[in-house]
PDB file of C-alpha atoms in Angstrom:
ATOM      1  CA  MET A 188      -3.378  17.231 -14.366  1.00  0.00           C
ATOM      2  CA  THR A 189      -3.551  17.907 -18.084  1.00  0.00           C
ATOM      3  CA  ASP A 190      -3.002  15.341 -20.848  1.00  0.00           C
ATOM      4  CA  ASN A 191       0.357  16.947 -21.623  1.00  0.00           C
ATOM      5  CA  GLU A 192       1.443  16.739 -17.968  1.00  0.00           C
ATOM      6  CA  ILE A 193       0.437  13.070 -17.847  1.00  0.00           C
ATOM      7  CA  ALA A 194       2.347  12.338 -21.066  1.00  0.00           C
ATOM      8  CA  ALA A 195       5.432  14.171 -19.759  1.00  0.00           C
ATOM      9  CA  ALA A 196       5.274  12.243 -16.476  1.00  0.00           C
ATOM     10  CA  TRP A 197       5.072   8.923 -18.313  1.00  0.00           C
ATOM     11  CA  ASP A 198       7.974   9.948 -20.550  1.00  0.00           C
ATOM     12  CA  ASP A 199      10.048  10.553 -17.409  1.00  0.00           C
ATOM     13  CA  ILE A 200       8.997   7.191 -15.986  1.00  0.00           C
ATOM     14  CA  CYS A 201       9.929   5.406 -19.205  1.00  0.00           C
ATOM     15  CA  LYS A 202      13.382   7.039 -19.163  1.00  0.00           C
ATOM     16  CA  VAL A 203      14.051   5.692 -15.687  1.00  0.00           C
ATOM     17  CA  LEU A 204      12.381   2.278 -15.900  1.00  0.00           C
ATOM     18  CA  ASN A 205      13.324   0.546 -19.127  1.00  0.00           C
ATOM     19  CA  LYS A 206      12.270  -2.736 -20.739  1.00  0.00           C
ATOM     20  CA  ASP A 207      15.012  -4.598 -18.880  1.00  0.00           C
ATOM     21  CA  GLN A 208      13.209  -3.872 -15.613  1.00  0.00           C
ATOM     22  CA  GLU A 209       9.758  -5.230 -16.588  1.00  0.00           C
ATOM     23  CA  ASP A 210       9.912  -8.025 -14.006  1.00  0.00           C
ATOM     24  CA  LEU A 211      10.879  -5.599 -11.243  1.00  0.00           C
ATOM     25  CA  LYS A 212       8.082  -3.182 -12.193  1.00  0.00           C
ATOM     26  CA  ARG A 213       5.456  -5.945 -12.251  1.00  0.00           C
ATOM     27  CA  ASP A 214       6.672  -7.449  -8.982  1.00  0.00           C
ATOM     28  CA  ILE A 215       6.769  -4.152  -7.093  1.00  0.00           C
ATOM     29  CA  LEU A 216       3.412  -2.970  -8.422  1.00  0.00           C
ATOM     30  CA  SER A 217       1.750  -6.307  -7.721  1.00  0.00           C
ATOM     31  CA  HIS A 218       2.444  -6.186  -4.000  1.00  0.00           C
ATOM     32  CA  ILE A 219       2.792  -2.464  -3.300  1.00  0.00           C
ATOM     33  CA  GLY A 220      -0.382  -1.809  -5.253  1.00  0.00           C
ATOM     34  CA  ASN A 221      -2.497  -4.350  -3.422  1.00  0.00           C
ATOM     35  CA  LYS A 222      -4.913  -3.144  -0.796  1.00  0.00           C
ATOM     36  CA  TRP A 223      -3.283  -4.963   2.124  1.00  0.00           C
ATOM     37  CA  SER A 224       0.166  -3.509   1.511  1.00  0.00           C
ATOM     38  CA  LEU A 225      -1.317  -0.034   1.245  1.00  0.00           C
ATOM     39  CA  PHE A 226      -3.139  -0.554   4.547  1.00  0.00           C
ATOM     40  CA  VAL A 227       0.101  -1.735   6.204  1.00  0.00           C
ATOM     41  CA  ILE A 228       1.989   1.298   4.883  1.00  0.00           C
ATOM     42  CA  HIS A 229      -0.841   3.566   6.057  1.00  0.00           C
ATOM     43  CA  ALA A 230      -1.047   1.985   9.520  1.00  0.00           C
ATOM     44  CA  LEU A 231       2.690   2.177  10.135  1.00  0.00           C
ATOM     45  CA  GLY A 232       2.792   5.699   8.752  1.00  0.00           C
ATOM     46  CA  ILE A 233      -0.002   6.945  10.967  1.00  0.00           C
ATOM     47  CA  ASP A 234       0.591   4.974  14.168  1.00  0.00           C
ATOM     48  CA  GLY A 235       4.334   4.346  13.895  1.00  0.00           C
ATOM     49  CA  ARG A 236       6.157   1.240  15.066  1.00  0.00           C
ATOM     50  CA  MET A 237       3.814  -1.701  15.686  1.00  0.00           C
ATOM     51  CA  ARG A 238       3.811  -5.349  16.629  1.00  0.00           C
ATOM     52  CA  PHE A 239       2.240  -7.976  14.375  1.00  0.00           C
ATOM     53  CA  SER A 240      -0.837  -8.348  16.579  1.00  0.00           C
ATOM     54  CA  ASN A 241      -1.392  -4.573  16.623  1.00  0.00           C
ATOM     55  CA  LEU A 242      -1.194  -4.430  12.832  1.00  0.00           C
ATOM     56  CA  GLU A 243      -3.552  -7.374  12.546  1.00  0.00           C
ATOM     57  CA  SER A 244      -6.169  -5.727  14.760  1.00  0.00           C
ATOM     58  CA  HIS A 245      -5.639  -2.354  13.070  1.00  0.00           C
ATOM     59  CA  ILE A 246      -6.276  -3.744   9.572  1.00  0.00           C
ATOM     60  CA  LYS A 247      -9.768  -5.211   9.579  1.00  0.00           C
ATOM     61  CA  GLY A 248     -10.252  -8.331   7.478  1.00  0.00           C
ATOM     62  CA  ILE A 249      -6.607  -9.256   6.881  1.00  0.00           C
ATOM     63  CA  SER A 250      -5.629 -12.837   7.662  1.00  0.00           C
ATOM     64  CA  GLN A 251      -2.454 -13.739   9.547  1.00  0.00           C
ATOM     65  CA  ARG A 252      -1.149 -15.421   6.403  1.00  0.00           C
ATOM     66  CA  MET A 253      -1.745 -12.367   4.218  1.00  0.00           C
ATOM     67  CA  LEU A 254      -0.275  -9.984   6.790  1.00  0.00           C
ATOM     68  CA  THR A 255       2.835 -12.173   7.061  1.00  0.00           C
ATOM     69  CA  LYS A 256       3.178 -12.229   3.258  1.00  0.00           C
ATOM     70  CA  CYS A 257       2.739  -8.442   2.988  1.00  0.00           C
ATOM     71  CA  LEU A 258       5.245  -7.752   5.757  1.00  0.00           C
ATOM     72  CA  ARG A 259       7.844 -10.026   4.171  1.00  0.00           C
ATOM     73  CA  GLU A 260       7.427  -8.429   0.737  1.00  0.00           C
ATOM     74  CA  LEU A 261       7.559  -4.893   2.130  1.00  0.00           C
ATOM     75  CA  GLU A 262      10.638  -5.755   4.210  1.00  0.00           C
ATOM     76  CA  ARG A 263      12.329  -7.392   1.189  1.00  0.00           C
ATOM     77  CA  ASP A 264      11.828  -4.194  -0.812  1.00  0.00           C
ATOM     78  CA  GLY A 265      13.210  -2.017   1.979  1.00  0.00           C
ATOM     79  CA  LEU A 266       9.912  -0.282   2.742  1.00  0.00           C
ATOM     80  CA  ILE A 267       9.602  -1.524   6.322  1.00  0.00           C
ATOM     81  CA  SER A 268      12.090  -2.712   8.891  1.00  0.00           C
ATOM     82  CA  ARG A 269      11.625  -5.587  11.314  1.00  0.00           C
ATOM     83  CA  SER A 270      13.195  -5.342  14.761  1.00  0.00           C
ATOM     84  CA  VAL A 271      13.487  -8.401  16.999  1.00  0.00           C
ATOM     85  CA  PHE A 272      14.031  -7.753  20.704  1.00  0.00           C
ATOM     86  CA  PRO A 273      15.777 -10.483  22.739  1.00  0.00           C
ATOM     87  CA  GLU A 274      13.049 -10.992  25.301  1.00  0.00           C
ATOM     88  CA  VAL A 275      11.060 -14.017  26.422  1.00  0.00           C
ATOM     89  CA  PRO A 276       8.901 -14.343  24.444  1.00  0.00           C
ATOM     90  CA  PRO A 277      10.681 -12.463  21.644  1.00  0.00           C
ATOM     91  CA  ARG A 278       9.119  -9.138  20.713  1.00  0.00           C
ATOM     92  CA  VAL A 279       9.022  -8.183  17.024  1.00  0.00           C
ATOM     93  CA  GLU A 280       8.102  -4.719  15.792  1.00  0.00           C
ATOM     94  CA  TYR A 281       7.706  -3.236  12.328  1.00  0.00           C
ATOM     95  CA  GLU A 282       8.138   0.340  11.157  1.00  0.00           C
ATOM     96  CA  LEU A 283       8.456   2.280   7.948  1.00  0.00           C
ATOM     97  CA  THR A 284      11.927   2.923   6.585  1.00  0.00           C
ATOM     98  CA  GLU A 285      12.784   6.213   4.874  1.00  0.00           C
ATOM     99  CA  LEU A 286      11.919   4.532   1.567  1.00  0.00           C
ATOM    100  CA  GLY A 287       8.569   3.445   3.022  1.00  0.00           C
ATOM    101  CA  LYS A 288       7.866   6.962   4.264  1.00  0.00           C
ATOM    102  CA  GLY A 289       8.565   8.191   0.748  1.00  0.00           C
ATOM    103  CA  LEU A 290       5.970   5.744  -0.581  1.00  0.00           C
ATOM    104  CA  LEU A 291       3.476   6.906   2.047  1.00  0.00           C
ATOM    105  CA  VAL A 292       3.939  10.491   0.847  1.00  0.00           C
ATOM    106  CA  GLN A 293       3.185   9.326  -2.700  1.00  0.00           C
ATOM    107  CA  VAL A 294       0.029   7.331  -1.835  1.00  0.00           C
ATOM    108  CA  THR A 295      -1.425   9.915   0.551  1.00  0.00           C
ATOM    109  CA  PRO A 296      -3.014  11.826  -2.359  1.00  0.00           C
ATOM    110  CA  LEU A 297      -4.835   8.614  -3.323  1.00  0.00           C
ATOM    111  CA  TRP A 298      -6.293   8.329   0.195  1.00  0.00           C
ATOM    112  CA  LEU A 299      -7.261  12.022   0.090  1.00  0.00           C
ATOM    113  CA  TRP A 300      -8.908  11.577  -3.318  1.00  0.00           C
ATOM    114  CA  ILE A 301     -10.976   8.655  -1.963  1.00  0.00           C
ATOM    115  CA  ALA A 302     -11.967  10.674   1.120  1.00  0.00           C
ATOM    116  CA  ARG A 303     -12.998  13.672  -0.977  1.00  0.00           C
ATOM    117  CA  HIS A 304     -15.045  11.624  -3.427  1.00  0.00           C
ATOM    118  CA  THR A 305     -16.825   9.095  -1.200  1.00  0.00           C
ATOM    119  CA  GLU A 306     -20.276  10.488  -1.978  1.00  0.00           C
ATOM    120  CA  GLU A 307     -19.658  10.445  -5.737  1.00  0.00           C
ATOM    121  CA  LEU A 308     -18.214   6.945  -5.619  1.00  0.00           C
ATOM    122  CA  THR A 309     -21.109   5.659  -3.517  1.00  0.00           C
ATOM    123  CA  SER A 310     -23.624   7.322  -5.839  1.00  0.00           C
ATOM    124  CA  ALA A 311     -21.934   5.855  -8.935  1.00  0.00           C
ATOM    125  CA  ARG A 312     -22.054   2.384  -7.415  1.00  0.00           C
ATOM    126  CA  THR A 313     -25.710   2.776  -6.503  1.00  0.00           C
ATOM    127  CA  ASN A 314     -26.556   3.951 -10.027  1.00  0.00           C
ATOM    128  CA  PHE A 315     -24.582   1.098 -11.536  1.00  0.00           C
ATOM    129  CA  GLU A 316     -26.441  -1.451  -9.402  1.00  0.00           C
ATOM    130  CA  LYS A 317     -29.826   0.042 -10.378  1.00  0.00           C
ATOM    131  CA  HIS A 318     -29.039  -0.079 -14.072  1.00  0.00           C
ATOM    132  CA  SER A 319     -27.197  -3.407 -14.183  1.00  0.00           C
ATOM    133  CA  SER A 320     -30.011  -5.302 -12.419  1.00  0.00           C
ATOM    134  CA  LYS A 321     -32.555  -4.426 -15.112  1.00  0.00           C
TER     135      LYS A 321
END
């Protein structure tokens, strides 16, 4: 992407999201942009509808509290849906909504970029550690 294309894209963004929506922008970016929310979106996008325990085991390192928080925020923003089945005990499943699938389409290039540049990123970190420890 060229500098001009980046500037044009940001101009378009600024036309749509104005100063009156600063709180909304910050709020959405703070939880959609965190690693756990991106992992939830990815897991539901790849594996489809899941129960809480499946998501928890699928996303290594996430606590029950953080997963609950992420799921509530994503549901509040219309990115996932929560279905409760009247069984004993009740069964609850989560899945991406159309809006959530749209977000997954947008973040997939980020995942691809990470996958394509793992060696460079690892090398940069190694070099940084060598030079910062001196």
